[in-house]
mmJSON file of the N, C-alpha and C atoms, coordinates in Angstrom:
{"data_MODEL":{"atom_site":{
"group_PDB":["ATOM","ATOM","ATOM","ATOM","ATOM","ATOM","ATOM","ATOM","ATOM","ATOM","ATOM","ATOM","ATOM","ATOM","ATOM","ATOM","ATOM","ATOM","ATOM","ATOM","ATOM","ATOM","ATOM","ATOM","ATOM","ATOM","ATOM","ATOM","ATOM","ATOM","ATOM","ATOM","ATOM","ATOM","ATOM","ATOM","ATOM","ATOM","ATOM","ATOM","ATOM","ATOM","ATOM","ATOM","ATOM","ATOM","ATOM","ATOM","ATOM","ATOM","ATOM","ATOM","ATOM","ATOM","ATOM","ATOM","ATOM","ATOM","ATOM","ATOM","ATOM","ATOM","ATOM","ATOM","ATOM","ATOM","ATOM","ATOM","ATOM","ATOM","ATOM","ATOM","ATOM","ATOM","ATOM","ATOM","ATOM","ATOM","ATOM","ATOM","ATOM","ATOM","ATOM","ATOM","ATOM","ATOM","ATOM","ATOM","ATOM","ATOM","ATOM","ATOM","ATOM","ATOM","ATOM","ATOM","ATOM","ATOM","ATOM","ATOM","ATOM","ATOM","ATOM","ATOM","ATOM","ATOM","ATOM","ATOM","ATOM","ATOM","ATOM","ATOM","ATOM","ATOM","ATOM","ATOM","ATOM","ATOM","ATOM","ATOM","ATOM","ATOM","ATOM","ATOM","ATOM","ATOM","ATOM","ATOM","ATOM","ATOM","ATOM","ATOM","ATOM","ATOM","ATOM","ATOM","ATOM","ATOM","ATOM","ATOM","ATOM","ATOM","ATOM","ATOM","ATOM","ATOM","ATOM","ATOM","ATOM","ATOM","ATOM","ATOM","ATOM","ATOM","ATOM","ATOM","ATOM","ATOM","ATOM","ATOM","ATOM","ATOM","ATOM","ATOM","ATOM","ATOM","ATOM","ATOM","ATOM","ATOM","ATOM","ATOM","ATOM","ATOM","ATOM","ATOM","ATOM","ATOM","ATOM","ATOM","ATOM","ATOM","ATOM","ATOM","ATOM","ATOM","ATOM","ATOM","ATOM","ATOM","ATOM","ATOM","ATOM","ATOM","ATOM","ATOM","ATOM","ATOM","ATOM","ATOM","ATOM","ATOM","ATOM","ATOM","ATOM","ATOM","ATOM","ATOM","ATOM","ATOM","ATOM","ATOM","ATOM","ATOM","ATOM","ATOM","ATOM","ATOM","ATOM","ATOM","ATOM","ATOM","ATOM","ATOM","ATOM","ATOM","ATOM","ATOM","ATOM","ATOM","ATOM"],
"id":[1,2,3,4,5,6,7,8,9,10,11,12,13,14,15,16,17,18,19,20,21,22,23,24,25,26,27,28,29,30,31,32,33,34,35,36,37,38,39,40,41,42,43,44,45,46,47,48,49,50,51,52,53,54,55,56,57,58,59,60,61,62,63,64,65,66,67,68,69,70,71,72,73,74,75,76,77,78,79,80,81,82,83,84,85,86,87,88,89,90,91,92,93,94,95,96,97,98,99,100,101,102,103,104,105,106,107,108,109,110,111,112,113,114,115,116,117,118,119,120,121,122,123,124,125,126,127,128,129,130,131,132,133,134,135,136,137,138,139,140,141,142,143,144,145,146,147,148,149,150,151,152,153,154,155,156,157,158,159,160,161,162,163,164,165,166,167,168,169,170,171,172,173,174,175,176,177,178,179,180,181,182,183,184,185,186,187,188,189,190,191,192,193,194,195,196,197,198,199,200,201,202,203,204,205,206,207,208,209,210,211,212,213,214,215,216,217,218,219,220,221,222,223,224,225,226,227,228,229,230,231],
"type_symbol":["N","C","C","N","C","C","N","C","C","N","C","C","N","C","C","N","C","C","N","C","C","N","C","C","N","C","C","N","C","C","N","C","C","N","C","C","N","C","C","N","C","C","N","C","C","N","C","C","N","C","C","N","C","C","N","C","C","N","C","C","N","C","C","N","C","C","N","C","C","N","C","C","N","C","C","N","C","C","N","C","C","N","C","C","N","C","C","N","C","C","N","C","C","N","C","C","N","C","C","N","C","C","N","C","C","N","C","C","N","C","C","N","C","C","N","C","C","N","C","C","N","C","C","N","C","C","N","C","C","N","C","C","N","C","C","N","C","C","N","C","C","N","C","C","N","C","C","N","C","C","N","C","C","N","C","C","N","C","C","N","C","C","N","C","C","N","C","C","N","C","C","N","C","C","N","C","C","N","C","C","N","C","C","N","C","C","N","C","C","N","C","C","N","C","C","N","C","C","N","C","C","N","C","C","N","C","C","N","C","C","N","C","C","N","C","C","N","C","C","N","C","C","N","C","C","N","C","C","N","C","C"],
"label_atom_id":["N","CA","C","N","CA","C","N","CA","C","N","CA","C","N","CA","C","N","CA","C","N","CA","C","N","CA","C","N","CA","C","N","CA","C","N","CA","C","N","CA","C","N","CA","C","N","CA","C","N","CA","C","N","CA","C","N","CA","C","N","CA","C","N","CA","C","N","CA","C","N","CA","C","N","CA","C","N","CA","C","N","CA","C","N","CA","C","N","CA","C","N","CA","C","N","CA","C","N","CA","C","N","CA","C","N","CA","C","N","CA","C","N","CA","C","N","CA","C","N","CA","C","N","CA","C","N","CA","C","N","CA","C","N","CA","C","N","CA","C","N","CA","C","N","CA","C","N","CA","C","N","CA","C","N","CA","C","N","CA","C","N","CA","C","N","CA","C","N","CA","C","N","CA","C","N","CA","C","N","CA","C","N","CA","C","N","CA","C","N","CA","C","N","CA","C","N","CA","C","N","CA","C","N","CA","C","N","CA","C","N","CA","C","N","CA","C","N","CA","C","N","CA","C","N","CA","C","N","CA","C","N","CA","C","N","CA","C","N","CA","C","N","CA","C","N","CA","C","N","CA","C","N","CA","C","N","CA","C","N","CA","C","N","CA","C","N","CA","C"],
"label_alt_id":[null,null,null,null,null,null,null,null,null,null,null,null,null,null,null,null,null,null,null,null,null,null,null,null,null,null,null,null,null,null,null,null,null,null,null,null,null,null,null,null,null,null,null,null,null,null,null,null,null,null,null,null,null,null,null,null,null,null,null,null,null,null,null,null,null,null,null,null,null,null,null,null,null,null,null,null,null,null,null,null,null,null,null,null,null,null,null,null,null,null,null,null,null,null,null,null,null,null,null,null,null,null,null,null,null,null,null,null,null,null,null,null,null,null,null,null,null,null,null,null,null,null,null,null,null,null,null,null,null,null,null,null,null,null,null,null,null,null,null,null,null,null,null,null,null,null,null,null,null,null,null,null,null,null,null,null,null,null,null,null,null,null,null,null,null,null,null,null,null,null,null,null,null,null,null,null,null,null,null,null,null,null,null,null,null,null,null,null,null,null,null,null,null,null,null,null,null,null,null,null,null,null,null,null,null,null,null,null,null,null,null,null,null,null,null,null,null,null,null,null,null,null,null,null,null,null,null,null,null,null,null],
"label_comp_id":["UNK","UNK","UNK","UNK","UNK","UNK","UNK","UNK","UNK","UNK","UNK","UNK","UNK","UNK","UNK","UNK","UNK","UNK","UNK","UNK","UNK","UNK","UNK","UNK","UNK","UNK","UNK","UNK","UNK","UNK","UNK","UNK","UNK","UNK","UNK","UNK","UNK","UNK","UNK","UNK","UNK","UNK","UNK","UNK","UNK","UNK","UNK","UNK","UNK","UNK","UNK","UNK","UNK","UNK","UNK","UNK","UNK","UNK","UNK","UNK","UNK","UNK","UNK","UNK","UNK","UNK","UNK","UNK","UNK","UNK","UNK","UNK","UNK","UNK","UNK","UNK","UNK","UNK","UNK","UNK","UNK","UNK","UNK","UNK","UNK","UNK","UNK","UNK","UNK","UNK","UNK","UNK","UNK","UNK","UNK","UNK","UNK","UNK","UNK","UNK","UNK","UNK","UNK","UNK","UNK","UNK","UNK","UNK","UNK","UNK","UNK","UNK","UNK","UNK","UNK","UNK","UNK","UNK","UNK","UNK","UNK","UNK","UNK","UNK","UNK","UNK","UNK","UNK","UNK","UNK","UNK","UNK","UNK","UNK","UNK","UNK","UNK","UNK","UNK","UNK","UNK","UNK","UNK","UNK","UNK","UNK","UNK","UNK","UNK","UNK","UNK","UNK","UNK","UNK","UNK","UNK","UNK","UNK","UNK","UNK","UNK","UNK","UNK","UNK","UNK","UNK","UNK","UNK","UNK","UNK","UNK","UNK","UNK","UNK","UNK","UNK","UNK","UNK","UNK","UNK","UNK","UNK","UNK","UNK","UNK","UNK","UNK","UNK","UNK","UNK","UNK","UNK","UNK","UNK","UNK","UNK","UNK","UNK","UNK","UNK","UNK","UNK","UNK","UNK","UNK","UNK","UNK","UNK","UNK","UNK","UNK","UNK","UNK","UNK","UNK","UNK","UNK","UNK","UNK","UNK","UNK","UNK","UNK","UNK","UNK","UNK","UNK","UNK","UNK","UNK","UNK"],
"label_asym_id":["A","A","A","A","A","A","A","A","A","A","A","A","A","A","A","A","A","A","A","A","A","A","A","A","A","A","A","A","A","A","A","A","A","A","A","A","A","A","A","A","A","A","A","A","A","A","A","A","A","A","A","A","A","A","A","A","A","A","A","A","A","A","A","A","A","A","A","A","A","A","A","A","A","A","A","A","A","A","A","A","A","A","A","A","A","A","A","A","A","A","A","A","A","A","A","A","A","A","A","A","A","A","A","A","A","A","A","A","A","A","A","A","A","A","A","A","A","A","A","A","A","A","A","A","A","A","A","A","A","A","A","A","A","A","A","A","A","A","A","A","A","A","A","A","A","A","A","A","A","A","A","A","A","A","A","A","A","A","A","A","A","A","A","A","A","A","A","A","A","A","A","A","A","A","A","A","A","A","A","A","A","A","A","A","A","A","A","A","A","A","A","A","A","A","A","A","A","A","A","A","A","A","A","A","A","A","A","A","A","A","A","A","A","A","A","A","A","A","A","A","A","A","A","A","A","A","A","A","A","A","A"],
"label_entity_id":["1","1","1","1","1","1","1","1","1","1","1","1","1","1","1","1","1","1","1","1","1","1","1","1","1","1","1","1","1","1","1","1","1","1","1","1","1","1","1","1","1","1","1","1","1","1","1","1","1","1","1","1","1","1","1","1","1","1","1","1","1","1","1","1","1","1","1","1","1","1","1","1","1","1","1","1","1","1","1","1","1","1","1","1","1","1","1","1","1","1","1","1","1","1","1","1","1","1","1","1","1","1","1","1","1","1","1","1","1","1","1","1","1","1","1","1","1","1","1","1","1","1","1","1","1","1","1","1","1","1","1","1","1","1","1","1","1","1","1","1","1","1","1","1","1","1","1","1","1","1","1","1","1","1","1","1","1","1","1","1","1","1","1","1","1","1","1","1","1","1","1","1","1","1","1","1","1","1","1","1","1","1","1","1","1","1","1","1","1","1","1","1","1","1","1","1","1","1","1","1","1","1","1","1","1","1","1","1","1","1","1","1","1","1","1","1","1","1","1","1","1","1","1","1","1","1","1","1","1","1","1"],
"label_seq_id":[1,1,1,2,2,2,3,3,3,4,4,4,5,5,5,6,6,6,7,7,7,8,8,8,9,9,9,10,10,10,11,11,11,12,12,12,13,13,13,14,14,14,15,15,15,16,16,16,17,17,17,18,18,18,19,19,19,20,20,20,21,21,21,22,22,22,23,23,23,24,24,24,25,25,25,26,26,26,27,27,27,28,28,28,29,29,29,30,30,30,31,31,31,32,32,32,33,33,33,34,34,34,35,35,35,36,36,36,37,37,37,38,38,38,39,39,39,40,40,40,41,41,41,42,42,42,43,43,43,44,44,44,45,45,45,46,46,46,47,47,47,48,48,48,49,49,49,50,50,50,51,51,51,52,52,52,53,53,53,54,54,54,55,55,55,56,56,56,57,57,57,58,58,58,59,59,59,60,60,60,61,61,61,62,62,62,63,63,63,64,64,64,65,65,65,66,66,66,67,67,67,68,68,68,69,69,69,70,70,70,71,71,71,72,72,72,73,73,73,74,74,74,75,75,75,76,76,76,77,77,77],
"pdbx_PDB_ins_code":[null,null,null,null,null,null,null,null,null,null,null,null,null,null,null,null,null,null,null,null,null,null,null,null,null,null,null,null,null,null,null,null,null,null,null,null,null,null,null,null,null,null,null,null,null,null,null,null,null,null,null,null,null,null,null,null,null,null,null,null,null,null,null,null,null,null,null,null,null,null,null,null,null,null,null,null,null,null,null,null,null,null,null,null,null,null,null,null,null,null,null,null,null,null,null,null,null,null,null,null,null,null,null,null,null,null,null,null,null,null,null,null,null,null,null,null,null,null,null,null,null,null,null,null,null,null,null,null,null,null,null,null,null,null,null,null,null,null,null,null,null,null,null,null,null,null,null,null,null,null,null,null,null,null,null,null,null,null,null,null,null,null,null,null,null,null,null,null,null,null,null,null,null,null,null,null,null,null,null,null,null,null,null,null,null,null,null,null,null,null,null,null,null,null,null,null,null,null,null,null,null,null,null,null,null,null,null,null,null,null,null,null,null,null,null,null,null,null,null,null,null,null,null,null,null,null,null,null,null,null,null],
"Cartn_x":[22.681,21.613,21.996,20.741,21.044,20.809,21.726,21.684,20.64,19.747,18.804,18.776,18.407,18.461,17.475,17.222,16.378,15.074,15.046,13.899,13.014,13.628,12.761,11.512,12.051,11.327,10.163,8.932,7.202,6.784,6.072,5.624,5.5,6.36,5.965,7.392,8.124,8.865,10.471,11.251,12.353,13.61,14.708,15.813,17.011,18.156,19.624,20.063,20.7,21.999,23.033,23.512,24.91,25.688,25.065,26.182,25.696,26.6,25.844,27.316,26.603,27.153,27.073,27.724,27.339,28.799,29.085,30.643,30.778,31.546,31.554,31.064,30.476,29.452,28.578,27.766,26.261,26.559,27.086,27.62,27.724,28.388,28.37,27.124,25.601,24.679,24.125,24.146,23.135,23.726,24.955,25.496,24.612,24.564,24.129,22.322,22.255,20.331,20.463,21.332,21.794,22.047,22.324,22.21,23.98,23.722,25.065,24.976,26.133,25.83,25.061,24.821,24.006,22.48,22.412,20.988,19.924,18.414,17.559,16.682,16.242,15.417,14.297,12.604,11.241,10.711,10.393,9.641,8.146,7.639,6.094,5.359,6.163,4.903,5.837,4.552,5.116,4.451,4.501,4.061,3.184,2.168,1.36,2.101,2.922,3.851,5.104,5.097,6.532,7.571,7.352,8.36,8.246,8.597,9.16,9.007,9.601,9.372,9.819,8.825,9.307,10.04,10.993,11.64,11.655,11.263,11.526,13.157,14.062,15.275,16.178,16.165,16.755,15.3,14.472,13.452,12.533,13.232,12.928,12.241,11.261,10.703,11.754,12.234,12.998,12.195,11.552,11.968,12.75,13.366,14.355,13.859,14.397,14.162,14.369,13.71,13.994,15.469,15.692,17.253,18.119,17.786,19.042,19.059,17.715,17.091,18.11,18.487,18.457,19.827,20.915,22.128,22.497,21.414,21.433,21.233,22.847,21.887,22.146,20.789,20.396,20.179,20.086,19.699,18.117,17.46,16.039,15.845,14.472,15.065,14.316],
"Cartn_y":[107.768,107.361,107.659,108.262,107.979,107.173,107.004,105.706,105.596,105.092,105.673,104.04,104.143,102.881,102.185,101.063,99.962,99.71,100.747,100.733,101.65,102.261,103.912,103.158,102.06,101.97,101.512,102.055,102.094,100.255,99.786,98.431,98.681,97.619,97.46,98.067,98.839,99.528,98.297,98.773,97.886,98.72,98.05,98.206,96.915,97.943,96.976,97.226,96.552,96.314,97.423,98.233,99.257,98.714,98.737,99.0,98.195,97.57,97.286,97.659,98.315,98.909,98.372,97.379,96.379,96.041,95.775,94.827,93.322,93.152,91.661,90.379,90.697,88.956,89.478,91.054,91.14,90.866,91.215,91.92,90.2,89.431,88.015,87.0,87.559,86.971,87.63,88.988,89.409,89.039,88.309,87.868,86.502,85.628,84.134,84.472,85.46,85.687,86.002,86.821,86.497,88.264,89.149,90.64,91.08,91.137,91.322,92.07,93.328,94.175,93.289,94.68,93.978,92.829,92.838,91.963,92.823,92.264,92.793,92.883,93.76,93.384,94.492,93.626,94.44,94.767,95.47,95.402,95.062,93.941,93.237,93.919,94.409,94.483,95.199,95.282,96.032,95.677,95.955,95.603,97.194,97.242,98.055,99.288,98.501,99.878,100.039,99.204,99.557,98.992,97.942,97.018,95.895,94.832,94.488,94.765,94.313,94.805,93.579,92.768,91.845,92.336,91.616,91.523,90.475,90.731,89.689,89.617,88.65,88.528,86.977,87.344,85.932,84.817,85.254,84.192,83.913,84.204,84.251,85.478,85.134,86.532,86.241,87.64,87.604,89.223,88.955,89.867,90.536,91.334,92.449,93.812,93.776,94.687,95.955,97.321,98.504,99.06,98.785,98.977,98.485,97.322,96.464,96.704,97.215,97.429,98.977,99.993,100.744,101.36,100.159,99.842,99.623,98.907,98.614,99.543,100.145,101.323,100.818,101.154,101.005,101.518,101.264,102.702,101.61,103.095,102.874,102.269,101.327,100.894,102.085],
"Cartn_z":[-122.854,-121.964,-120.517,-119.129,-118.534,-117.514,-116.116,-115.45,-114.404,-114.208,-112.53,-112.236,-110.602,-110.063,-110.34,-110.449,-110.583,-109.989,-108.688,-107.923,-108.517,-109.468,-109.494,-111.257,-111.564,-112.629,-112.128,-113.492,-112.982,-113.407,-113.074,-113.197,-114.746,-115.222,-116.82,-117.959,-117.095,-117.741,-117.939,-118.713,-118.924,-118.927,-118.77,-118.802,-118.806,-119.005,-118.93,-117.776,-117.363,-116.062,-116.493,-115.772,-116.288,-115.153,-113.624,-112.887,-111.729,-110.557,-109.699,-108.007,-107.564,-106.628,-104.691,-104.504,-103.602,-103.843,-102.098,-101.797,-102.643,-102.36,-102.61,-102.547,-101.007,-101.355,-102.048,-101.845,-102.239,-104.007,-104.05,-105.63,-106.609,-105.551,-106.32,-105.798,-104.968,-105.178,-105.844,-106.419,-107.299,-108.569,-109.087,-109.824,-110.091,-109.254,-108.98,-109.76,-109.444,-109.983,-111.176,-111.823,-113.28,-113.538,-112.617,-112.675,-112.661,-114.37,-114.712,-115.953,-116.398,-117.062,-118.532,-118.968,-120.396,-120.232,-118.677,-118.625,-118.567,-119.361,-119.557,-118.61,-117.705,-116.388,-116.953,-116.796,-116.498,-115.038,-114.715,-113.753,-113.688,-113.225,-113.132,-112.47,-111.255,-109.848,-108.988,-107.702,-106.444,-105.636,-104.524,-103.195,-103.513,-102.511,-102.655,-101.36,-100.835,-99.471,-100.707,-101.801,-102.946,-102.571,-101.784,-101.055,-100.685,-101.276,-102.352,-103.351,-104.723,-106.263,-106.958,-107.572,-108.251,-109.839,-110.319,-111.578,-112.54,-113.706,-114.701,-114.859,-114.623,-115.077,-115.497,-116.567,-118.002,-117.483,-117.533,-117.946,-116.045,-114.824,-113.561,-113.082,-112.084,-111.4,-109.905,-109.905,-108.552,-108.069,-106.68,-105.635,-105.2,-105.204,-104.442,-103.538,-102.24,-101.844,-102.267,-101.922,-102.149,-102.018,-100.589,-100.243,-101.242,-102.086,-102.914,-104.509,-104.728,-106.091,-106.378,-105.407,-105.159,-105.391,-105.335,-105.858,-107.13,-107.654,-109.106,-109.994,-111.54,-111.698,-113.516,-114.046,-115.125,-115.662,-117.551,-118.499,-119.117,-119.34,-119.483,-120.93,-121.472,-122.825,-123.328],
"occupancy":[1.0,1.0,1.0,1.0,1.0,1.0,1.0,1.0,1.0,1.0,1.0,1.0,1.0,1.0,1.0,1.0,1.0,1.0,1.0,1.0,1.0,1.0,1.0,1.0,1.0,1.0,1.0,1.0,1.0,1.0,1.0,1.0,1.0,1.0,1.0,1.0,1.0,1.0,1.0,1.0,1.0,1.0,1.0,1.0,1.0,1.0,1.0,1.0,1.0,1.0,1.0,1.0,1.0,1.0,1.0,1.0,1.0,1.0,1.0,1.0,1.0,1.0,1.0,1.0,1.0,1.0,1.0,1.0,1.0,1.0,1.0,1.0,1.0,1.0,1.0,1.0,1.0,1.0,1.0,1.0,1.0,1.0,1.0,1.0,1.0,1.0,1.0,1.0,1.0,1.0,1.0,1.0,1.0,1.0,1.0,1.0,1.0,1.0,1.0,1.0,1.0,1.0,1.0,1.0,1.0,1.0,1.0,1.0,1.0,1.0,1.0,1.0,1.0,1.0,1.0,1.0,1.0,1.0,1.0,1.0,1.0,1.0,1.0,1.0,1.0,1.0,1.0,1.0,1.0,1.0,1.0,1.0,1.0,1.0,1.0,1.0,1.0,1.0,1.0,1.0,1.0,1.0,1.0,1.0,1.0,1.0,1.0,1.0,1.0,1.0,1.0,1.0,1.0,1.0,1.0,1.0,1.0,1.0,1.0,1.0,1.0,1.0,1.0,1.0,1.0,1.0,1.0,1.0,1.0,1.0,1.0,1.0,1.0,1.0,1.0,1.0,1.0,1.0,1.0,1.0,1.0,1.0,1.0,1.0,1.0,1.0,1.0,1.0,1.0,1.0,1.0,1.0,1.0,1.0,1.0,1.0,1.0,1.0,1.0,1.0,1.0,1.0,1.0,1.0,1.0,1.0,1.0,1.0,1.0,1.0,1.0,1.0,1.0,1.0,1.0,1.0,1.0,1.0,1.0,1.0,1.0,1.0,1.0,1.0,1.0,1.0,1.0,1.0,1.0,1.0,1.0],
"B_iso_or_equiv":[0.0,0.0,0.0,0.0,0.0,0.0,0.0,0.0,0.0,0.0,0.0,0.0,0.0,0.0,0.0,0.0,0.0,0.0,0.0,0.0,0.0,0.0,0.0,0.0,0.0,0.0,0.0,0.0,0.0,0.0,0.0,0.0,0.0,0.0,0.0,0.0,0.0,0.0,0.0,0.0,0.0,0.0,0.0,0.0,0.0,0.0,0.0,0.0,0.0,0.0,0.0,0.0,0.0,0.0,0.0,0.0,0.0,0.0,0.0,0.0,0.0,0.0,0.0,0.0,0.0,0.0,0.0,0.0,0.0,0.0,0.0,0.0,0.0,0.0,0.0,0.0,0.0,0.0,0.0,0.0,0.0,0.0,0.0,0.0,0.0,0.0,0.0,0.0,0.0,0.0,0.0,0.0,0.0,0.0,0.0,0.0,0.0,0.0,0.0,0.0,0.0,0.0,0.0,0.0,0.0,0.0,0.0,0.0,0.0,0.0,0.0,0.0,0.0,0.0,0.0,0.0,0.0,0.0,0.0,0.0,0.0,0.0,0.0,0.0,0.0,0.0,0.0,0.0,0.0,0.0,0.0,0.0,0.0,0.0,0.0,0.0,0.0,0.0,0.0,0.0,0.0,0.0,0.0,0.0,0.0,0.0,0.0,0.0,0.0,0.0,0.0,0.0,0.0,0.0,0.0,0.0,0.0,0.0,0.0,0.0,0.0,0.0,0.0,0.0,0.0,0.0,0.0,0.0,0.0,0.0,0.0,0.0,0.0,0.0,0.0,0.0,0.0,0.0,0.0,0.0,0.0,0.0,0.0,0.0,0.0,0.0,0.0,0.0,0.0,0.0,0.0,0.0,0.0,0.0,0.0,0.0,0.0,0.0,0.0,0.0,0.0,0.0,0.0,0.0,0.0,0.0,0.0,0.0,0.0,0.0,0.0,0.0,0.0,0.0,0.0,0.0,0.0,0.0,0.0,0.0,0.0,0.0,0.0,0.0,0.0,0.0,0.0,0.0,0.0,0.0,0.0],
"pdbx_formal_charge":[null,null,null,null,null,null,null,null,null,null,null,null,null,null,null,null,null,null,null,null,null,null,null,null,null,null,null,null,null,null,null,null,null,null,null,null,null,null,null,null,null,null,null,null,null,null,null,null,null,null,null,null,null,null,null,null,null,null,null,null,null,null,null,null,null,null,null,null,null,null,null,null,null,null,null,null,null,null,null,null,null,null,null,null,null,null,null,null,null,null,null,null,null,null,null,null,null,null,null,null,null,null,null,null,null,null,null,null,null,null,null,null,null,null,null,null,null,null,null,null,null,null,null,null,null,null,null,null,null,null,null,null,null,null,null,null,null,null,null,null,null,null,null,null,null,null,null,null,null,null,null,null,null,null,null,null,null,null,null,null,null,null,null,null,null,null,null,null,null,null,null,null,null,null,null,null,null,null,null,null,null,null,null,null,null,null,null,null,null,null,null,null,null,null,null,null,null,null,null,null,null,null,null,null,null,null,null,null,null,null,null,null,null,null,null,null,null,null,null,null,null,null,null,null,null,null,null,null,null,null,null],
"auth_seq_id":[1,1,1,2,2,2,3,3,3,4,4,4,5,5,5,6,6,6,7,7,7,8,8,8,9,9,9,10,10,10,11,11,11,12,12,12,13,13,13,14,14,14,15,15,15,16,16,16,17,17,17,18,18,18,19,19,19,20,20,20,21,21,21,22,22,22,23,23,23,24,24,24,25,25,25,26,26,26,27,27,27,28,28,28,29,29,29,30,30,30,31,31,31,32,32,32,33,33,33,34,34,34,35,35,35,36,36,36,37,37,37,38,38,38,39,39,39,40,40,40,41,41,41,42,42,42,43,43,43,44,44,44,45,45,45,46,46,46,47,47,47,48,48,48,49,49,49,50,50,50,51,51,51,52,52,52,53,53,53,54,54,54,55,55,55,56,56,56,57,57,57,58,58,58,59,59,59,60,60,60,61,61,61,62,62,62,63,63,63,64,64,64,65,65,65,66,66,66,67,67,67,68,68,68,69,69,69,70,70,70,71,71,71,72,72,72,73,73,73,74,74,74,75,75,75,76,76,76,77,77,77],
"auth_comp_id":["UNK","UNK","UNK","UNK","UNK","UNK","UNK","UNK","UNK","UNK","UNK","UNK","UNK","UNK","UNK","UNK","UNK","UNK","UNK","UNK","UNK","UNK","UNK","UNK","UNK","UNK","UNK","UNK","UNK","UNK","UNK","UNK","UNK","UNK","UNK","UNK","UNK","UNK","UNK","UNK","UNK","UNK","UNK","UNK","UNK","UNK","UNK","UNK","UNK","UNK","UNK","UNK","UNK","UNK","UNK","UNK","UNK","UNK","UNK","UNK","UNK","UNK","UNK","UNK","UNK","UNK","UNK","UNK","UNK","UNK","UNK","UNK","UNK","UNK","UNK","UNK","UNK","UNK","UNK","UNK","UNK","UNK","UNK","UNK","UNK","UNK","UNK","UNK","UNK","UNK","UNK","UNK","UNK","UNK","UNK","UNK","UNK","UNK","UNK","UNK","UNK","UNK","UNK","UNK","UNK","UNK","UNK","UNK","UNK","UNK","UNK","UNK","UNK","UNK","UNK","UNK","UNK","UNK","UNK","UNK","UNK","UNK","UNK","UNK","UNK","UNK","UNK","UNK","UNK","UNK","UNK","UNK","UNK","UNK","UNK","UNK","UNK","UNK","UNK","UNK","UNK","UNK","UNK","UNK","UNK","UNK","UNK","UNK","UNK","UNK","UNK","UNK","UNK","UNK","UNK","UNK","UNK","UNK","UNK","UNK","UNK","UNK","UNK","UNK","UNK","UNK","UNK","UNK","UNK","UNK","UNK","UNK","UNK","UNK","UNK","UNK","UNK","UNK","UNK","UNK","UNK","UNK","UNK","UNK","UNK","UNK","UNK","UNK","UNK","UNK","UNK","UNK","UNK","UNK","UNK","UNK","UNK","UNK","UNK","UNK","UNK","UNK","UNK","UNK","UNK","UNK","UNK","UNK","UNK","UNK","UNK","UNK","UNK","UNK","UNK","UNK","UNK","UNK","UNK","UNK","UNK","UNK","UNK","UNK","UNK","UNK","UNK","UNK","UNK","UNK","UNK"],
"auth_asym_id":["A","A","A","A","A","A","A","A","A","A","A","A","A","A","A","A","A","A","A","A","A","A","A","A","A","A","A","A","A","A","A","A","A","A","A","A","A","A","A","A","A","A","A","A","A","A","A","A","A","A","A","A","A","A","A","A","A","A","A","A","A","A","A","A","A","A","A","A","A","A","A","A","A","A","A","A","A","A","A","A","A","A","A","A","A","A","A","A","A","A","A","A","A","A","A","A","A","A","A","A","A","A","A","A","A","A","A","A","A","A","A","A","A","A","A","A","A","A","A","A","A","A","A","A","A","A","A","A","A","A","A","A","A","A","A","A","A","A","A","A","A","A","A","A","A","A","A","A","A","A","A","A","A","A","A","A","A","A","A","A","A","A","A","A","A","A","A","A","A","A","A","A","A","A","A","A","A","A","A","A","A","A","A","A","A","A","A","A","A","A","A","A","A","A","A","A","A","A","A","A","A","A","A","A","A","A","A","A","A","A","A","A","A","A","A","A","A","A","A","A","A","A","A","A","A","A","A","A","A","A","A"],
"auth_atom_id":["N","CA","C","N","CA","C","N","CA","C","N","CA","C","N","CA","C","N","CA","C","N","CA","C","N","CA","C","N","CA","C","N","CA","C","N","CA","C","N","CA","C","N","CA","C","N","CA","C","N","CA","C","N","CA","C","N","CA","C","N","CA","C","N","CA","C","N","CA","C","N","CA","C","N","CA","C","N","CA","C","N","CA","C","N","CA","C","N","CA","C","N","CA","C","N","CA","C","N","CA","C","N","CA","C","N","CA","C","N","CA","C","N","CA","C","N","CA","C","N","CA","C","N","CA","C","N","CA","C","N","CA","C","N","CA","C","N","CA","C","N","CA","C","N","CA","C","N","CA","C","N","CA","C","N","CA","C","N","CA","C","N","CA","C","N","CA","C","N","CA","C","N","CA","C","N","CA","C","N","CA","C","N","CA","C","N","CA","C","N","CA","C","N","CA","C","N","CA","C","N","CA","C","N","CA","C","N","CA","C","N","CA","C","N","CA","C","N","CA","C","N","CA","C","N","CA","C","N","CA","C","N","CA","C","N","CA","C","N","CA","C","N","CA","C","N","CA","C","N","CA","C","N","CA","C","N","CA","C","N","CA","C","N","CA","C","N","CA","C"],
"pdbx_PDB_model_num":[1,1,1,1,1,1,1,1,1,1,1,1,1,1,1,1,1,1,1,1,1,1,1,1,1,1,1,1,1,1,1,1,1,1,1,1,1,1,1,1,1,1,1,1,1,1,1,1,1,1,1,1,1,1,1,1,1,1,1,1,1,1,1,1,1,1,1,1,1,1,1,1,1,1,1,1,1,1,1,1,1,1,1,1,1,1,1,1,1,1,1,1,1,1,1,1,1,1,1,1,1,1,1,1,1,1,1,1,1,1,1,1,1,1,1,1,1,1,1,1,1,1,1,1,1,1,1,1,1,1,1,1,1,1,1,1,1,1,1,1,1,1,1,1,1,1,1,1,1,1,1,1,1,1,1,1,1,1,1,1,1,1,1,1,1,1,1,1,1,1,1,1,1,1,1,1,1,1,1,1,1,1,1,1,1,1,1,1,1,1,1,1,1,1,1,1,1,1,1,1,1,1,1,1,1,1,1,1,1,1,1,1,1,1,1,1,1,1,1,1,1,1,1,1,1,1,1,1,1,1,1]
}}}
């Protein structure tokens, strides 16, 4: 499989967590939201400028910006 970032998925589409590419604090709050390999994230929605992008993740809708989504890199289900 391969890996593309998290921002690039279309509203509706799914994936896993592979990788997340962020220093250390960022890396252990996107931890705290539950974005850790092997998690299942959908994408719901978008902002109509595509910025923000809400996520279904372990049962929560979280927001993430483009810039941060963008770090995150995932395989498609």
């Amino acid at each position: 499989m391969s890996l593309v970032s998290l921002n690039t998925l279309a509203v509706g589409e799914k994936a896993y967590v592979s990788k997340l590419g962020f220093g250390a604090k960022d890396r252990r709050r996107m931890q705290d939201i539950g974005l850790i390999g092997g998690t299942r994230v959908e994408c719901l929605g978008k902002a109509v400028s595509g910025d923000p992008a809400a996520y279904l993740i372990r049962g929560a809708v979280i927001a993430l910006r483009s810039e941060d989504a963008a770090k995150i890199a995932v395989s498609k289900i």
